[in-house]
Structures are given as structure tokens and as C-alpha cells.
Coordinates of C-alpha atoms in Angstrom, one line a residue:
D873 CA 0.0 0.0 0.0
I874 CA 1.5 3.4 -1.0
S875 CA 0.0 5.0 2.0
L876 CA 2.0 2.6 4.2
G877 CA 5.3 3.6 2.5
D878 CA 5.4 0.9 -0.3
S879 CA 6.8 2.0 -3.6
K880 CA 4.6 2.4 -6.7
E881 CA 6.5 -0.4 -8.3
K882 CA 5.9 -2.8 -5.4
V883 CA 2.2 -2.0 -5.3
A884 CA 1.9 -2.5 -9.1
C885 CA 3.8 -5.8 -8.9
E886 CA 1.6 -7.0 -6.1
W887 CA -1.5 -6.1 -8.2
I888 CA -0.2 -8.0 -11.2
K889 CA 0.5 -11.1 -9.1
D890 CA -2.9 -10.9 -7.4
N891 CA -5.0 -10.2 -10.5
M892 CA -3.8 -12.4 -13.2
D893 CA -7.3 -13.5 -14.1
V894 CA -8.1 -9.8 -14.9
W895 CA -5.1 -8.9 -17.1
K896 CA -4.4 -12.2 -18.8
V897 CA -7.3 -11.7 -21.2
W898 CA -5.8 -8.4 -22.3
I899 CA -2.9 -10.2 -24.0
P900 CA -3.7 -10.9 -27.7
V901 CA -3.6 -14.5 -28.9
S902 CA -1.6 -14.7 -32.1
T903 CA -3.7 -17.6 -33.4
K904 CA -7.1 -15.9 -32.8
C905 CA -7.9 -15.5 -36.5
L906 CA -10.8 -13.4 -38.0
A907 CA -13.2 -14.7 -40.5
G908 CA -11.5 -15.0 -43.9
F909 CA -8.3 -15.9 -42.3
G910 CA -6.9 -19.2 -40.9
M911 CA -4.1 -20.4 -38.6
V912 CA -0.7 -21.0 -40.2
D913 CA 2.7 -22.2 -39.0
S914 CA 6.0 -20.4 -39.3
E915 CA 6.3 -21.4 -43.0
G916 CA 2.9 -20.0 -43.8
E917 CA 1.3 -23.5 -44.2
Y918 CA -2.4 -23.7 -43.2
L919 CA -3.1 -25.8 -40.0
S920 CA -6.2 -27.4 -38.7
D921 CA -5.3 -26.9 -35.0
R922 CA -3.2 -24.6 -32.9
E923 CA -0.5 -27.1 -31.9
N924 CA 2.1 -25.6 -34.3
A925 CA 0.3 -22.4 -35.2
T926 CA 2.2 -19.2 -35.0
G927 CA -0.2 -16.8 -36.6
C928 CA -3.0 -16.1 -39.1
D929 CA -3.0 -15.6 -42.9
I930 CA -5.7 -14.9 -45.5
C931 CA -7.5 -17.9 -46.9
K932 CA -6.4 -18.3 -50.5
A933 CA -8.5 -19.3 -53.6
G934 CA -9.6 -23.0 -53.3
T935 CA -10.1 -22.7 -49.6
F936 CA -12.6 -21.3 -47.2
S937 CA -12.4 -19.9 -43.6
A938 CA -14.1 -22.3 -41.2
K939 CA -14.9 -21.6 -37.5
F940 CA -12.9 -23.6 -35.0
S941 CA -13.0 -23.8 -31.2
D942 CA -10.7 -25.3 -28.7
D943 CA -9.6 -24.8 -25.1
R944 CA -8.1 -21.4 -26.1
G945 CA -11.3 -20.1 -27.6
K946 CA -12.7 -19.4 -31.0
T947 CA -10.7 -18.9 -34.2
F948 CA -10.8 -19.8 -37.9
R949 CA -8.9 -22.2 -40.1
C950 CA -8.5 -22.4 -43.9
M951 CA -10.0 -25.6 -45.2
P952 CA -9.8 -26.9 -48.8
C953 CA -13.1 -27.0 -50.8
T954 CA -14.6 -30.4 -51.0
P955 CA -14.9 -32.1 -54.4
G956 CA -17.6 -30.6 -56.5
F957 CA -17.1 -27.2 -54.8
S958 CA -14.7 -24.4 -55.5
Q959 CA -13.8 -20.9 -54.4
E960 CA -11.9 -18.6 -56.8
N961 CA -11.7 -15.7 -54.3
T962 CA -9.5 -15.2 -51.3
Y963 CA -10.9 -14.3 -47.9
S964 CA -14.0 -16.5 -48.3
S965 CA -16.1 -18.2 -45.7
K966 CA -17.7 -20.8 -48.0
C967 CA -17.1 -22.7 -51.2
E968 CA -19.6 -22.6 -54.1
P969 CA -20.9 -25.5 -56.2
C970 CA -18.9 -26.0 -59.4
V971 CA -20.6 -25.0 -62.6
R972 CA -21.2 -27.9 -65.0

């Protein structure tokens, strides 16, 4: 307590140690991707889970951005279009049926 003669630094340090549940949510998660993006590794390869993910990148043509949830929260991952569907645009959240 500053009024008891403690330094500002000590009071701040004690607050940080005592309130981790408050400030921990302020730290951004590098793998929390927005719609249109998906998790990638350090080489830029799309990943289906966060185990080796280091960031996010825009979903390229031929893929779509799919919602994904795990113990770290919600994110998105770029998934390939299934046979019979395609996506010629980047930053897409769905694939379209192929034209015959």
C-alpha cells in the first residue's frame, strides 16, 4: 500500500500477481484469426489446429475460412473446398458448387 510507504513499483507488482485473471485476457492470442483468415505455421502453411500455429493468414482461392473452437477459444482455419465445390476468391467463408 503506497499510503503505508510501499513504492509504486511494489504496489503495481503485487496487483499484477494478485489479479492475473483480470489482465491475462488483455494479452492478444496470435492464433485468434478473424473470418476470412486461418491459422498458419512459421512457414505459412495452413493448419487445422493450434498445436504448431504461429499466426494467421488470409485464406487463398480454393479454400474457405471455417470456424474452429478449442480450449483457447474461437478462431478460424482455412480448409480446402470439397470435391464438387470451389472458391476462386480469397478471404471467403464458403465454397460454391462447381458450374457444370
